mmCIF file of C-alpha atoms and ligand atoms in Angstrom:
data_model
loop_
_atom_site.group_PDB
_atom_site.id
_atom_site.type_symbol
_atom_site.label_atom_id
_atom_site.label_comp_id
_atom_site.label_asym_id
_atom_site.label_seq_id
_atom_site.Cartn_x
_atom_site.Cartn_y
_atom_site.Cartn_z
ATOM 1 C CA MET A 1394 8.672 4.368 -5.848
ATOM 2 C CA LEU A 1395 7.627 7.984 -5.438
ATOM 3 C CA PHE A 1396 5.020 7.428 -8.140
ATOM 4 C CA ARG A 1397 3.600 4.417 -6.216
ATOM 5 C CA ILE A 1398 3.355 6.396 -2.967
ATOM 6 C CA ARG A 1399 1.577 9.200 -4.804
ATOM 7 C CA LYS A 1400 -0.808 6.637 -6.303
ATOM 8 C CA ILE A 1401 -1.610 5.148 -2.863
ATOM 9 C CA TYR A 1402 -2.015 8.653 -1.462
ATOM 10 C CA CYS A 1403 -4.503 9.470 -4.246
ATOM 11 C CA VAL A 1404 -6.522 6.272 -3.640
ATOM 12 C CA VAL A 1405 -6.714 6.994 0.126
ATOM 13 C CA LEU A 1406 -7.785 10.558 -0.607
ATOM 14 C CA ILE A 1407 -10.548 9.394 -2.974
ATOM 15 C CA ILE A 1408 -11.823 6.896 -0.360
ATOM 16 C CA LEU A 1409 -11.874 9.656 2.293
ATOM 17 C CA VAL A 1410 -13.801 12.025 0.008
ATOM 18 C CA VAL A 1411 -16.361 9.295 -0.809
ATOM 19 C CA MET A 1412 -16.782 8.446 2.914
ATOM 20 C CA LEU A 1413 -17.165 12.101 3.847
ATOM 21 C CA SER A 1414 -19.718 12.848 1.127
ATOM 22 C CA SER A 1415 -21.790 9.779 2.035
ATOM 23 C CA SER A 1416 -21.785 10.739 5.715
ATOM 24 C CA MET A 1417 -22.854 14.251 4.721
ATOM 25 C CA ARG A 1418 -25.698 12.748 2.714
ATOM 26 C CA GLY A 1419 -26.650 10.855 5.873
ATOM 27 C CA GLU A 1420 -26.771 14.114 7.818
ATOM 28 C CA ALA A 1421 -28.990 15.667 5.168
ATOM 29 C CA MET A 1422 -31.527 12.929 5.932
ATOM 30 C CA SER A 1423 -33.515 14.633 8.643
ATOM 31 C CA PRO A 1424 -33.075 12.824 11.961
ATOM 32 C CA PHE A 1425 -36.061 14.579 13.453
ATOM 33 C CA LEU A 1426 -39.407 15.506 12.046
ATOM 34 C CA ARG A 1427 -42.067 17.388 13.962
ATOM 35 C CA ILE A 1428 -45.597 17.956 12.704
ATOM 36 C CA ARG A 1429 -47.913 20.183 14.713
ATOM 37 C CA VAL A 1430 -51.615 20.375 13.837
ATOM 38 C CA VAL A 1431 -52.644 24.024 14.116
ATOM 39 C CA PHE A 1432 -56.103 23.918 12.556
ATOM 40 C CA ASP A 1433 -58.637 21.122 12.834
ATOM 41 C CA ASN A 1434 -62.285 20.553 13.631
ATOM 42 C CA VAL A 1435 -61.133 17.615 15.803
ATOM 43 C CA GLN A 1436 -59.984 18.860 19.192
ATOM 44 C CA TYR A 1437 -56.826 17.387 20.664
ATOM 45 C CA SER A 1438 -55.655 20.224 22.890
ATOM 46 C CA LYS A 1439 -58.306 22.214 24.752
ATOM 47 C CA GLN A 1440 -56.019 25.257 24.664
ATOM 48 C CA LEU A 1441 -56.478 25.696 20.919
ATOM 49 C CA ASN A 1442 -59.546 26.755 18.939
ATOM 50 C CA THR A 1443 -61.323 24.418 16.566
ATOM 51 C CA ALA A 1444 -63.142 25.101 13.303
ATOM 52 C CA TRP A 1445 -63.864 23.024 10.196
ATOM 53 C CA GLY A 1446 -60.650 22.605 8.187
ATOM 54 C CA PHE A 1447 -57.065 21.452 8.425
ATOM 55 C CA SER A 1448 -53.552 22.865 8.696
ATOM 56 C CA CYS A 1449 -50.265 21.658 10.131
ATOM 57 C CA ILE A 1450 -46.697 22.926 10.539
ATOM 58 C CA ILE A 1451 -43.920 20.599 9.393
ATOM 59 C CA GLU A 1452 -40.454 21.199 10.875
ATOM 60 C CA GLY A 1453 -37.180 19.319 10.639
ATOM 61 C CA MET A 1454 -36.668 19.379 6.888
ATOM 62 C CA SER A 1455 -34.488 21.937 5.093
ATOM 63 C CA LYS A 1456 -37.501 24.282 5.012
ATOM 64 C CA VAL A 1457 -40.372 24.897 7.432
ATOM 65 C CA ILE A 1458 -43.632 24.018 5.698
ATOM 66 C CA LEU A 1459 -47.168 25.123 6.428
ATOM 67 C CA PHE A 1460 -49.488 22.472 4.992
ATOM 68 C CA ASP A 1461 -52.868 24.084 4.195
ATOM 69 C CA THR A 1462 -54.171 27.053 6.151
ATOM 70 C CA GLY A 1463 -57.553 26.023 7.590
ATOM 71 C CA ALA A 1464 -60.709 28.021 6.958
ATOM 72 C CA ASP A 1465 -59.994 31.091 9.038
ATOM 73 C CA GLY A 1466 -56.821 33.164 9.341
ATOM 74 C CA ASN A 1467 -57.633 34.524 12.792
ATOM 75 C CA ILE A 1468 -58.024 31.037 14.246
ATOM 76 C CA LEU A 1469 -54.899 29.805 12.414
ATOM 77 C CA LEU A 1470 -52.711 32.691 13.588
ATOM 78 C CA GLY A 1471 -54.282 32.601 17.075
ATOM 79 C CA ASN A 1472 -53.451 28.898 17.432
ATOM 80 C CA MET A 1473 -49.893 29.520 16.188
ATOM 81 C CA ARG A 1474 -49.518 32.229 18.824
ATOM 82 C CA LYS A 1475 -50.826 29.905 21.550
ATOM 83 C CA ILE A 1476 -48.209 27.240 20.766
ATOM 84 C CA GLY A 1477 -45.489 29.920 20.545
ATOM 85 C CA PHE A 1478 -44.921 29.513 16.820
ATOM 86 C CA ASN A 1479 -43.840 32.566 14.852
ATOM 87 C CA PRO A 1480 -45.526 32.539 11.379
ATOM 88 C CA GLN A 1481 -42.422 34.275 9.974
ATOM 89 C CA LYS A 1482 -40.548 30.992 10.397
ATOM 90 C CA VAL A 1483 -42.482 29.396 7.530
ATOM 91 C CA ASP A 1484 -40.542 29.106 4.242
ATOM 92 C CA ALA A 1485 -43.072 27.248 2.106
ATOM 93 C CA VAL A 1486 -46.852 26.893 2.078
ATOM 94 C CA PHE A 1487 -48.258 23.731 0.538
ATOM 95 C CA LEU A 1488 -51.913 23.883 -0.508
ATOM 96 C CA SER A 1489 -53.623 20.520 -1.014
ATOM 97 C CA HIS A 1490 -56.781 21.683 -2.786
ATOM 98 C CA VAL A 1491 -58.911 24.719 -3.410
ATOM 99 C CA HIS A 1492 -61.649 24.194 -0.777
ATOM 100 C CA GLY A 1493 -62.151 27.070 1.638
ATOM 101 C CA ASP A 1494 -61.476 24.948 4.720
ATOM 102 C CA HIS A 1495 -57.894 24.476 3.424
ATOM 103 C CA ILE A 1496 -57.061 27.839 1.848
ATOM 104 C CA GLY A 1497 -59.311 30.215 3.841
ATOM 105 C CA GLY A 1498 -56.486 31.287 6.158
ATOM 106 C CA LEU A 1499 -53.990 31.961 3.345
ATOM 107 C CA GLN A 1500 -54.549 35.714 2.955
ATOM 108 C CA ALA A 1501 -54.256 36.456 6.675
ATOM 109 C CA PHE A 1502 -51.158 34.257 6.857
ATOM 110 C CA LEU A 1503 -49.505 36.010 3.878
ATOM 111 C CA GLN A 1504 -50.193 39.366 5.523
ATOM 112 C CA GLN A 1505 -48.017 38.151 8.424
ATOM 113 C CA ASN A 1506 -45.416 36.451 6.243
ATOM 114 C CA PRO A 1507 -45.352 37.130 2.489
ATOM 115 C CA LYS A 1508 -41.795 35.780 2.093
ATOM 116 C CA VAL A 1509 -42.951 32.280 1.266
ATOM 117 C CA VAL A 1510 -43.263 30.108 -1.811
ATOM 118 C CA VAL A 1511 -46.773 28.682 -2.128
ATOM 119 C CA TYR A 1512 -46.934 25.267 -3.823
ATOM 120 C CA LEU A 1513 -50.394 24.824 -5.310
ATOM 121 C CA PRO A 1514 -52.116 22.557 -7.832
ATOM 122 C CA ALA A 1515 -51.670 24.117 -11.298
ATOM 123 C CA SER A 1516 -55.445 23.900 -11.815
ATOM 124 C CA PHE A 1517 -56.109 26.483 -9.062
ATOM 125 C CA PRO A 1518 -58.126 29.477 -10.327
ATOM 126 C CA ALA A 1519 -56.129 32.524 -11.473
ATOM 127 C CA SER A 1520 -57.791 34.602 -8.722
ATOM 128 C CA VAL A 1521 -56.053 32.568 -5.972
ATOM 129 C CA LYS A 1522 -52.677 32.813 -7.753
ATOM 130 C CA GLU A 1523 -53.117 36.577 -8.231
ATOM 131 C CA SER A 1524 -54.056 37.076 -4.578
ATOM 132 C CA ILE A 1525 -50.740 35.474 -3.562
ATOM 133 C CA THR A 1526 -48.607 37.737 -5.750
ATOM 134 C CA ALA A 1527 -50.702 40.766 -4.743
ATOM 135 C CA LEU A 1528 -49.653 40.148 -1.139
ATOM 136 C CA GLY A 1529 -45.984 39.781 -2.116
ATOM 137 C CA GLY A 1530 -45.808 35.975 -2.099
ATOM 138 C CA GLU A 1531 -44.545 33.667 -4.818
ATOM 139 C CA PHE A 1532 -46.278 30.570 -6.100
ATOM 140 C CA ARG A 1533 -45.213 27.398 -7.894
ATOM 141 C CA GLU A 1534 -47.720 25.420 -9.898
ATOM 142 C CA VAL A 1535 -47.640 21.681 -9.364
ATOM 143 C CA ALA A 1536 -49.080 19.288 -11.936
ATOM 144 C CA ALA A 1537 -46.923 16.137 -12.079
ATOM 145 C CA PRO A 1538 -45.540 14.173 -9.110
ATOM 146 C CA GLN A 1539 -42.244 15.762 -8.140
ATOM 147 C CA LYS A 1540 -39.597 16.447 -5.544
ATOM 148 C CA VAL A 1541 -40.338 19.737 -3.763
ATOM 149 C CA PHE A 1542 -37.026 19.907 -1.896
ATOM 150 C CA ASP A 1543 -34.746 17.445 -0.096
ATOM 151 C CA HIS A 1544 -36.799 14.499 1.243
ATOM 152 C CA VAL A 1545 -40.081 16.273 0.455
ATOM 153 C CA TYR A 1546 -42.275 15.237 -2.479
ATOM 154 C CA THR A 1547 -45.734 15.931 -3.848
ATOM 155 C CA THR A 1548 -48.065 13.429 -5.472
ATOM 156 C CA GLY A 1549 -48.900 16.129 -8.021
ATOM 157 C CA GLU A 1550 -52.488 16.673 -9.066
ATOM 158 C CA LEU A 1551 -54.635 13.618 -8.395
ATOM 159 C CA GLY A 1552 -58.362 13.057 -8.871
ATOM 160 C CA SER A 1553 -60.727 13.933 -11.668
ATOM 161 C CA TRP A 1554 -63.484 15.828 -9.909
ATOM 162 C CA ILE A 1555 -61.768 17.590 -7.029
ATOM 163 C CA ILE A 1556 -58.069 17.956 -7.843
ATOM 164 C CA GLU A 1557 -55.780 17.486 -4.864
ATOM 165 C CA GLN A 1558 -52.089 17.015 -4.085
ATOM 166 C CA SER A 1559 -50.703 15.247 -1.017
ATOM 167 C CA LEU A 1560 -47.345 15.883 0.624
ATOM 168 C CA ILE A 1561 -44.795 13.128 1.199
ATOM 169 C CA ILE A 1562 -41.868 13.329 3.606
ATOM 170 C CA GLN A 1563 -39.074 10.781 3.494
ATOM 171 C CA THR A 1564 -37.855 9.769 6.959
ATOM 172 C CA PRO A 1565 -35.478 7.026 8.079
ATOM 173 C CA LYS A 1566 -38.544 5.101 9.334
ATOM 174 C CA GLY A 1567 -40.451 5.337 6.060
ATOM 175 C CA LEU A 1568 -42.681 7.795 4.280
ATOM 176 C CA VAL A 1569 -45.015 10.216 6.012
ATOM 177 C CA ILE A 1570 -47.991 11.137 3.839
ATOM 178 C CA VAL A 1571 -50.074 14.202 4.716
ATOM 179 C CA THR A 1572 -53.473 14.517 3.052
ATOM 180 C CA GLY A 1573 -55.758 17.558 3.106
ATOM 181 C CA CYS A 1574 -59.146 15.959 2.426
ATOM 182 C CA ALA A 1575 -58.013 12.916 0.380
ATOM 183 C CA HIS A 1576 -60.756 13.596 -2.185
ATOM 184 C CA PRO A 1577 -59.044 11.337 -4.784
ATOM 185 C CA GLY A 1578 -59.440 8.469 -2.246
ATOM 186 C CA VAL A 1579 -57.103 7.857 0.665
ATOM 187 C CA ALA A 1580 -56.151 4.302 -0.408
ATOM 188 C CA GLN A 1581 -55.622 5.424 -4.020
ATOM 189 C CA ILE A 1582 -53.249 8.166 -2.804
ATOM 190 C CA VAL A 1583 -51.199 5.680 -0.730
ATOM 191 C CA SER A 1584 -51.147 3.197 -3.608
ATOM 192 C CA ARG A 1585 -49.879 5.843 -6.075
ATOM 193 C CA VAL A 1586 -47.177 6.998 -3.647
ATOM 194 C CA LYS A 1587 -45.957 3.421 -3.094
ATOM 195 C CA GLN A 1588 -45.888 2.681 -6.826
ATOM 196 C CA TRP A 1589 -43.923 5.853 -7.445
ATOM 197 C CA LEU A 1590 -41.414 6.048 -4.571
ATOM 198 C CA LYS A 1591 -41.235 2.298 -3.811
ATOM 199 C CA GLU A 1592 -40.897 2.874 -0.064
ATOM 200 C CA GLU A 1593 -42.993 1.796 2.906
ATOM 201 C CA VAL A 1594 -45.493 4.194 4.470
ATOM 202 C CA TYR A 1595 -44.727 4.866 8.117
ATOM 203 C CA VAL A 1596 -47.411 7.481 8.921
ATOM 204 C CA LEU A 1597 -50.546 8.488 7.051
ATOM 205 C CA MET A 1598 -52.147 11.622 8.475
ATOM 206 C CA GLY A 1599 -54.661 14.385 7.742
ATOM 207 C CA GLY A 1600 -58.212 14.274 6.439
ATOM 208 C CA PHE A 1601 -59.244 10.898 4.943
ATOM 209 C CA HIS A 1602 -62.693 12.031 3.760
ATOM 210 C CA LEU A 1603 -64.644 9.069 5.111
ATOM 211 C CA LYS A 1604 -67.444 10.900 6.921
ATOM 212 C CA GLY A 1605 -70.792 9.303 6.110
ATOM 213 C CA GLU A 1606 -69.335 6.130 4.523
ATOM 214 C CA SER A 1607 -71.100 2.839 5.380
ATOM 215 C CA PRO A 1608 -69.500 0.551 8.006
ATOM 216 C CA SER A 1609 -68.702 -2.052 5.312
ATOM 217 C CA GLU A 1610 -67.010 0.568 3.105
ATOM 218 C CA LEU A 1611 -64.997 1.790 6.098
ATOM 219 C CA ARG A 1612 -63.883 -1.783 6.849
ATOM 220 C CA ARG A 1613 -62.915 -2.271 3.178
ATOM 221 C CA ILE A 1614 -60.825 0.934 3.152
ATOM 222 C CA GLY A 1615 -59.237 0.068 6.508
ATOM 223 C CA ALA A 1616 -58.278 -3.377 5.137
ATOM 224 C CA GLU A 1617 -56.908 -1.788 1.962
ATOM 225 C CA LEU A 1618 -54.684 0.587 3.954
ATOM 226 C CA LYS A 1619 -53.507 -2.354 6.075
ATOM 227 C CA ALA A 1620 -52.754 -4.358 2.909
ATOM 228 C CA LEU A 1621 -50.766 -1.388 1.583
ATOM 229 C CA GLY A 1622 -48.640 -1.701 4.723
ATOM 230 C CA VAL A 1623 -49.510 1.645 6.328
ATOM 231 C CA LYS A 1624 -47.741 1.296 9.677
ATOM 232 C CA ARG A 1625 -49.358 4.146 11.644
ATOM 233 C CA VAL A 1626 -52.380 6.381 11.050
ATOM 234 C CA ALA A 1627 -53.230 9.839 12.410
ATOM 235 C CA PRO A 1628 -56.618 10.676 10.880
ATOM 236 C CA SER A 1629 -58.510 13.854 11.706
ATOM 237 C CA HIS A 1630 -60.511 16.602 9.946
ATOM 238 C CA CYS A 1631 -62.977 15.006 7.453
ATOM 239 C CA THR A 1632 -62.216 11.384 8.416
ATOM 240 C CA GLY A 1633 -65.340 11.137 10.571
ATOM 241 C CA GLU A 1634 -65.697 9.714 14.065
ATOM 242 C CA GLU A 1635 -66.866 6.247 12.867
ATOM 243 C CA ALA A 1636 -63.782 5.785 10.688
ATOM 244 C CA ARG A 1637 -61.509 7.096 13.429
ATOM 245 C CA GLU A 1638 -63.013 4.614 15.904
ATOM 246 C CA LEU A 1639 -62.615 1.690 13.485
ATOM 247 C CA PHE A 1640 -59.010 2.668 12.694
ATOM 248 C CA ARG A 1641 -58.323 3.060 16.426
ATOM 249 C CA GLN A 1642 -59.297 -0.623 16.817
ATOM 250 C CA LEU A 1643 -57.499 -1.803 13.653
ATOM 251 C CA TRP A 1644 -54.197 -0.029 14.334
ATOM 252 C CA GLY A 1645 -54.201 -0.365 18.143
ATOM 253 C CA PRO A 1646 -50.993 1.196 19.521
ATOM 254 C CA ASP A 1647 -50.128 2.452 16.028
ATOM 255 C CA PHE A 1648 -53.196 4.699 15.942
ATOM 256 C CA ILE A 1649 -52.084 8.271 16.642
ATOM 257 C CA GLU A 1650 -54.676 10.558 18.200
ATOM 258 C CA SER A 1651 -54.708 13.708 16.098
ATOM 259 C CA GLY A 1652 -56.611 16.976 15.979
ATOM 260 C CA VAL A 1653 -55.784 20.593 16.689
ATOM 261 C CA GLY A 1654 -52.818 20.788 19.062
ATOM 262 C CA ALA A 1655 -51.530 17.273 18.291
ATOM 263 C CA VAL A 1656 -47.754 16.962 17.879
ATOM 264 C CA ILE A 1657 -46.354 14.065 15.856
ATOM 265 C CA GLU A 1658 -42.617 13.551 16.193
ATOM 266 C CA ILE A 1659 -40.462 11.091 14.292
ATOM 267 C CA GLN A 1660 -36.855 10.513 15.316
HETATM 268 ZN ZN1 ZN B 244 -61.433 19.622 4.070
HETATM 269 ZN ZN1 ZN B 245 -62.113 19.363 0.478
#
């Protein structure tokens, strides 16, 4: 009898532990994601300064991420100051590709906060890697697609001419993909992410690199992104005004106006 009671007690205990651990896993899934664009040539907020390039702050995950750094550290840090963001809060810097309009602000940022890990494509020149360690920062080379930390992934190095990585954030509503310039092709990036993670794309944001494309090519890419099931788009930087206007029409209420000062929040 005593043995049976002990057995039941054990089973109940195991069930409780399983329930508790699964609810804890649920809590680890970020209920709130906030992305603030702090560097962009597209103006959203008149309070912030614009210049060619892209950078955004991603909060709500286990670590605060700075995605790219724009072209100019003074503008980047000045915009952070204007929105009341302390650069020391950043834990990780994610660099999409080596172009100056994405890494130009890195040195000035590291001078303010060297206690960060910089995730960069492994193919970056040694000079960039050395400049990070010289300022007291750490770097991690990314080649293959991989998990960066909980609910945050990188596509790894994509493209053959200009190597670029995109950042992926897993949210309860679907994936959020952030692209720097999307040099490997914005639709190709989304397609690779879907094949790999097998989840729907809720928001696609950043530079789509469509400036100067013909209207028919823009329509083809728009249709491809629609066919890939991209629910919402927030294009800025090198997307170009023609593409942004077309996507505004195609996505209607699911088009998110982006640019420097834009805040994208996902509950
Ligand atoms: Zn760019
Ligand atoms: Zn570029």
